[in-house]
């Protein structure tokens, strides 16, 4: 299929629609932000989900909790209808951005607060979407009562087991993949023996136990290691590549390895991402890209330049192509899809515009790059809903 030019009206953002005469907008077929006319009746197929077909699950994080609680907008998932509509139509898989983390589920020792996680599960069921569970054992976003509690090793072990039994058990049969252990290595490939409470207090064996408990609680869910900066081959991904075969040899039920994919155009693209995912696939594992976003430096509130948007689109396209290229890479999840709710500006000072849609939900070149790559792989590139 011909590759469509990625740097077109999308780069103009909201202005692009304004260039279309009002009468044409009202009368004619739906026109998207790079001038493509979608025949009437087909607009609902002009999505990432349709472009992907059966080739790959295409997912998004569901915004809520975490940084959202200190932002000047109402909770996105419950209060923003446009957001919900995009979430329902663009994606075939959902991840809880924060709603299944310890600090969200466990306000105190004796309480499981499932309402927000349940709402995501119900939404996914209603729209026929997969759910990735995130996450069970992590050094971050743990409640203070846990981190600062004076628990013995036996008590901590019992707490983690109870948590995994209860949470994984509650959604048994409804979650396709669990990020059982998140970010257990630092960038040098060393185990987080000081900041990860579980590994510090209980030793690395607790990681194997977490996988065993998760398997027992839901035998049907695929169980993953998940981390950032493991997109390419480096000290950290090497550490997983060394650890996982040992665990498998001991009969620990590890099914998958996933790269988060929090990228920045400030740094070079991890050009060996396909090779990296493939070497884990060759161990017999499933792989996934679980948290893709591509941020850019925007000092003093600057707008993205066309060159930045083109580079961002290129990064999104290459990650999508890598996910499509590796057998057993089942899903590609975006860490949010609209800039309004992205964690990036709240987390990385002077950076932003990391998602595929502008704040008004018009499409960036990055959206088209992902959609084109998906459609090429699924054979739908020339479908009238998708072609120019
Ligand atoms: C982030 C969320 O997006 C924010 O809302 C929250 O404030 C902090 O955590 N790696 C992960 C995710 O595994 O859980 C993180 O999500 C981003 C980095």
Short mmCIF file of C-alpha atoms in Angstrom, two decimals, residues 110-385:
data_model
loop_
_atom_site.label_atom_id
_atom_site.label_comp_id
_atom_site.label_asym_id
_atom_site.label_seq_id
_atom_site.Cartn_x
_atom_site.Cartn_y
_atom_site.Cartn_z
CA UNK A 110 -8.71 -3.90 55.69
CA UNK A 111 -10.39 -2.29 52.68
CA UNK A 112 -10.50 -3.20 49.02
CA UNK A 113 -11.94 -0.25 47.08
CA UNK A 114 -13.03 -1.86 43.83
CA UNK A 115 -15.54 0.67 42.48
CA UNK A 116 -13.25 2.37 39.94
CA UNK A 117 -11.67 -0.87 38.74
CA UNK A 118 -15.12 -2.48 38.47
CA UNK A 119 -16.32 0.45 36.34
CA UNK A 120 -13.49 -0.17 33.87
CA UNK A 121 -14.27 -3.89 33.76
CA UNK A 122 -17.96 -3.18 33.11
CA UNK A 123 -17.16 -0.66 30.37
CA UNK A 124 -14.85 -3.19 28.71
CA UNK A 125 -17.47 -5.92 28.90
CA UNK A 126 -20.09 -3.61 27.42
CA UNK A 127 -17.81 -2.77 24.50
CA UNK A 128 -16.28 -6.20 23.96
CA UNK A 129 -12.80 -5.08 24.98
CA UNK A 130 -9.93 -6.98 26.58
CA UNK A 131 -8.48 -5.72 29.86
CA UNK A 132 -4.83 -5.70 30.95
CA UNK A 133 -4.46 -5.67 34.73
CA UNK A 134 -1.82 -3.30 36.11
CA UNK A 135 -0.16 -4.00 38.57
CA UNK A 136 0.42 -6.29 41.61
CA UNK A 137 4.02 -5.97 42.80
CA UNK A 138 5.71 -2.59 42.34
CA UNK A 139 7.95 -0.18 44.24
CA UNK A 140 5.76 2.82 43.45
CA UNK A 141 2.23 4.01 44.28
CA UNK A 142 1.97 1.90 47.39
CA UNK A 143 -0.13 3.28 50.26
CA UNK A 144 1.69 4.90 53.20
CA UNK A 145 0.16 2.38 55.64
CA UNK A 146 2.01 -0.33 53.71
CA UNK A 147 5.32 1.43 53.04
CA UNK A 148 5.54 2.88 56.53
CA UNK A 149 3.87 0.05 58.41
CA UNK A 150 5.96 -1.96 60.80
CA UNK A 151 5.21 -5.36 59.32
CA UNK A 152 7.19 -8.54 59.87
CA UNK A 153 8.33 -10.53 56.82
CA UNK A 154 5.57 -13.08 57.42
CA UNK A 155 2.94 -10.35 57.61
CA UNK A 156 4.15 -8.71 54.40
CA UNK A 157 4.11 -12.01 52.56
CA UNK A 158 0.58 -12.69 53.77
CA UNK A 159 -0.48 -9.18 52.72
CA UNK A 160 0.79 -9.65 49.18
CA UNK A 161 -0.79 -13.07 48.88
CA UNK A 162 -4.12 -11.80 50.17
CA UNK A 163 -3.94 -8.89 47.73
CA UNK A 164 -3.19 -11.08 44.72
CA UNK A 165 -5.76 -13.73 45.68
CA UNK A 166 -8.44 -11.09 46.14
CA UNK A 167 -7.75 -8.78 43.20
CA UNK A 168 -6.82 -11.37 40.57
CA UNK A 169 -9.55 -13.65 41.89
CA UNK A 170 -12.21 -10.96 41.63
CA UNK A 171 -11.58 -10.54 37.89
CA UNK A 172 -10.86 -14.20 37.16
CA UNK A 173 -11.72 -15.00 33.55
CA UNK A 174 -12.12 -11.32 32.63
CA UNK A 175 -8.53 -10.07 32.48
CA UNK A 176 -6.43 -11.32 29.59
CA UNK A 177 -3.02 -10.22 30.87
CA UNK A 178 -1.70 -9.14 34.27
CA UNK A 179 1.41 -7.05 34.83
CA UNK A 180 2.30 -9.14 37.86
CA UNK A 181 5.67 -7.51 38.53
CA UNK A 182 6.38 -3.96 37.45
CA UNK A 183 9.82 -2.34 37.17
CA UNK A 184 11.79 -4.72 39.40
CA UNK A 185 15.16 -3.68 37.88
CA UNK A 186 16.80 -0.25 37.73
CA UNK A 187 18.37 1.13 34.55
CA UNK A 188 21.67 -0.63 35.27
CA UNK A 189 19.91 -3.97 35.46
CA UNK A 190 20.19 -4.23 39.25
CA UNK A 191 17.27 -5.54 41.26
CA UNK A 192 15.54 -2.79 43.20
CA UNK A 193 16.63 -4.14 46.55
CA UNK A 194 16.20 -0.86 48.42
CA UNK A 195 13.15 0.93 47.01
CA UNK A 196 10.97 -2.12 46.29
CA UNK A 197 9.45 -3.01 49.66
CA UNK A 198 8.68 -6.60 48.64
CA UNK A 199 12.15 -7.43 47.35
CA UNK A 200 13.87 -5.51 50.15
CA UNK A 201 11.96 -7.23 52.93
CA UNK A 202 11.34 -10.66 51.41
CA UNK A 203 14.10 -11.25 48.87
CA UNK A 204 13.75 -11.84 45.14
CA UNK A 205 11.91 -15.13 45.77
CA UNK A 206 8.78 -13.10 46.43
CA UNK A 207 8.60 -12.29 42.71
CA UNK A 208 8.28 -15.99 41.87
CA UNK A 209 5.62 -16.37 44.56
CA UNK A 210 3.64 -13.46 43.11
CA UNK A 211 3.52 -15.22 39.75
CA UNK A 212 2.49 -18.51 41.39
CA UNK A 213 -0.28 -16.84 43.40
CA UNK A 214 -1.55 -14.97 40.35
CA UNK A 215 -1.66 -18.21 38.33
CA UNK A 216 -3.63 -19.93 41.08
CA UNK A 217 -6.08 -17.02 41.33
CA UNK A 218 -6.74 -16.89 37.58
CA UNK A 219 -5.31 -19.76 35.55
CA UNK A 220 -6.53 -18.16 32.32
CA UNK A 221 -4.68 -14.84 32.56
CA UNK A 222 -1.26 -14.39 30.95
CA UNK A 223 1.27 -13.21 33.52
CA UNK A 224 3.82 -10.55 32.61
CA UNK A 225 6.95 -8.74 33.68
CA UNK A 226 6.57 -5.09 32.65
CA UNK A 227 9.12 -2.26 32.65
CA UNK A 228 10.22 1.02 31.05
CA UNK A 229 13.48 1.52 29.13
CA UNK A 230 13.38 -2.10 28.03
CA UNK A 231 12.23 -1.36 24.50
CA UNK A 232 15.69 -2.01 23.10
CA UNK A 233 18.53 -4.32 24.08
CA UNK A 234 20.32 -2.83 27.10
CA UNK A 235 21.42 -3.65 30.64
CA UNK A 236 17.87 -3.67 31.96
CA UNK A 237 16.29 -5.81 29.25
CA UNK A 238 19.34 -8.11 29.49
CA UNK A 239 18.56 -8.54 33.20
CA UNK A 240 15.05 -9.79 32.33
CA UNK A 241 16.48 -11.95 29.58
CA UNK A 242 18.73 -13.62 32.16
CA UNK A 243 16.14 -13.88 34.96
CA UNK A 244 13.12 -15.26 33.09
CA UNK A 245 14.70 -18.51 31.80
CA UNK A 246 15.82 -19.30 35.37
CA UNK A 247 12.29 -18.76 36.64
CA UNK A 248 10.83 -20.87 33.85
CA UNK A 249 13.30 -23.65 34.63
CA UNK A 250 11.99 -23.58 38.22
CA UNK A 251 8.43 -23.91 36.95
CA UNK A 252 7.43 -20.32 37.77
CA UNK A 253 4.44 -19.40 35.57
CA UNK A 254 5.82 -16.42 33.65
CA UNK A 255 4.01 -15.99 30.32
CA UNK A 256 5.13 -12.65 29.05
CA UNK A 257 7.52 -9.75 28.90
CA UNK A 258 6.30 -6.28 28.06
CA UNK A 259 7.97 -3.01 27.19
CA UNK A 260 6.14 0.06 28.43
CA UNK A 261 7.37 2.30 25.61
CA UNK A 262 7.51 5.71 27.27
CA UNK A 263 9.61 7.37 24.59
CA UNK A 264 10.84 10.90 23.98
CA UNK A 265 11.94 12.40 20.69
CA UNK A 266 14.77 13.98 22.68
CA UNK A 267 16.46 10.58 22.59
CA UNK A 268 17.20 8.32 19.65
CA UNK A 269 14.63 5.70 18.72
CA UNK A 270 15.37 2.23 20.16
CA UNK A 271 16.00 0.80 16.70
CA UNK A 272 16.45 -2.74 18.00
CA UNK A 273 12.96 -2.96 19.51
CA UNK A 274 11.85 -5.71 17.13
CA UNK A 275 15.00 -7.73 17.80
CA UNK A 276 14.53 -7.24 21.53
CA UNK A 277 10.89 -8.36 21.63
CA UNK A 278 11.76 -11.22 19.30
CA UNK A 279 14.44 -12.61 21.63
CA UNK A 280 11.82 -12.82 24.40
CA UNK A 281 9.37 -14.42 21.97
CA UNK A 282 12.09 -16.95 21.19
CA UNK A 283 12.09 -17.93 24.88
CA UNK A 284 8.49 -18.98 24.31
CA UNK A 285 7.01 -15.83 25.87
CA UNK A 286 4.21 -13.55 24.84
CA UNK A 287 5.26 -9.93 24.46
CA UNK A 288 3.40 -6.62 24.45
CA UNK A 289 3.90 -2.89 24.28
CA UNK A 290 1.91 -1.65 27.23
CA UNK A 291 2.27 2.10 27.77
CA UNK A 292 3.28 3.80 24.55
CA UNK A 293 3.57 7.57 24.46
CA UNK A 294 6.10 9.82 22.75
CA UNK A 295 6.80 13.10 24.51
CA UNK A 296 8.68 16.13 23.27
CA UNK A 297 10.39 19.13 24.83
CA UNK A 298 8.09 22.15 24.78
CA UNK A 299 9.95 24.80 26.77
CA UNK A 300 7.90 27.71 28.11
CA UNK A 301 4.65 26.26 26.81
CA UNK A 302 5.79 26.22 23.14
CA UNK A 303 3.59 24.57 20.51
CA UNK A 304 4.99 21.46 18.79
CA UNK A 305 6.75 22.18 15.50
CA UNK A 306 5.99 20.26 12.31
CA UNK A 307 9.39 18.60 12.58
CA UNK A 308 8.66 17.45 16.14
CA UNK A 309 5.28 16.07 15.09
CA UNK A 310 6.82 14.24 12.16
CA UNK A 311 9.46 12.68 14.41
CA UNK A 312 6.81 11.72 16.94
CA UNK A 313 4.72 10.09 14.21
CA UNK A 314 7.78 8.19 13.04
CA UNK A 315 8.38 6.83 16.58
CA UNK A 316 4.73 5.78 16.93
CA UNK A 317 4.82 4.10 13.52
CA UNK A 318 8.01 2.19 14.25
CA UNK A 319 6.76 0.88 17.58
CA UNK A 320 3.50 -0.20 15.92
CA UNK A 321 5.42 -1.97 13.18
CA UNK A 322 7.60 -3.72 15.77
CA UNK A 323 4.54 -4.95 17.68
CA UNK A 324 3.06 -6.20 14.42
CA UNK A 325 6.29 -7.90 13.35
CA UNK A 326 6.81 -10.10 16.42
CA UNK A 327 4.77 -13.31 16.66
CA UNK A 328 3.11 -13.57 20.05
CA UNK A 329 3.11 -9.80 20.54
CA UNK A 330 -0.59 -9.61 21.24
CA UNK A 331 -1.24 -6.01 22.07
CA UNK A 332 -0.09 -2.44 21.71
CA UNK A 333 -1.46 -0.12 24.38
CA UNK A 334 -1.22 3.68 24.30
CA UNK A 335 -0.75 5.38 27.69
CA UNK A 336 -3.70 7.63 26.99
CA UNK A 337 -4.72 8.96 23.59
CA UNK A 338 -5.57 12.62 24.13
CA UNK A 339 -3.10 15.23 25.40
CA UNK A 340 -5.60 16.71 27.86
CA UNK A 341 -5.22 13.82 30.27
CA UNK A 342 -1.64 12.70 29.66
CA UNK A 343 0.63 12.12 32.66
CA UNK A 344 3.56 13.65 30.75
CA UNK A 345 3.25 17.40 31.47
CA UNK A 346 2.46 16.61 35.12
CA UNK A 347 5.55 14.40 35.40
CA UNK A 348 8.23 15.67 33.00
CA UNK A 349 8.71 19.39 33.34
CA UNK A 350 8.70 21.29 30.05
CA UNK A 351 7.55 18.27 28.04
CA UNK A 352 4.21 17.30 26.57
CA UNK A 353 2.09 16.66 23.47
CA UNK A 354 2.84 12.94 23.92
CA UNK A 355 -0.47 11.47 22.70
CA UNK A 356 -1.94 10.83 19.26
CA UNK A 357 -4.85 13.30 19.57
CA UNK A 358 -4.82 17.03 20.25
CA UNK A 359 -6.78 18.34 23.19
CA UNK A 360 -9.82 18.90 20.94
CA UNK A 361 -9.66 15.28 19.78
CA UNK A 362 -8.42 16.09 16.27
CA UNK A 363 -5.77 13.75 14.96
CA UNK A 364 -2.05 14.29 14.96
CA UNK A 365 0.28 12.83 12.35
CA UNK A 366 1.05 10.21 15.01
CA UNK A 367 -2.56 8.97 14.93
CA UNK A 368 -2.40 8.50 11.18
CA UNK A 369 0.98 6.80 11.47
CA UNK A 370 -0.41 4.19 13.88
CA UNK A 371 -3.60 3.74 11.90
CA UNK A 372 -1.73 3.34 8.62
CA UNK A 373 0.69 0.78 10.07
CA UNK A 374 -2.20 -1.23 11.53
CA UNK A 375 -4.22 -1.08 8.32
CA UNK A 376 -1.27 -2.19 6.21
CA UNK A 377 -0.80 -5.23 8.41
CA UNK A 378 -4.48 -6.16 8.56
CA UNK A 379 -5.02 -5.74 4.83
CA UNK A 380 -7.54 -2.96 5.38
CA UNK A 381 -5.44 -0.10 4.01
CA UNK A 382 -7.60 0.17 0.92
CA UNK A 383 -10.90 -0.13 2.73
CA UNK A 384 -13.04 2.90 1.79
CA UNK A 385 -13.37 3.84 5.47
#
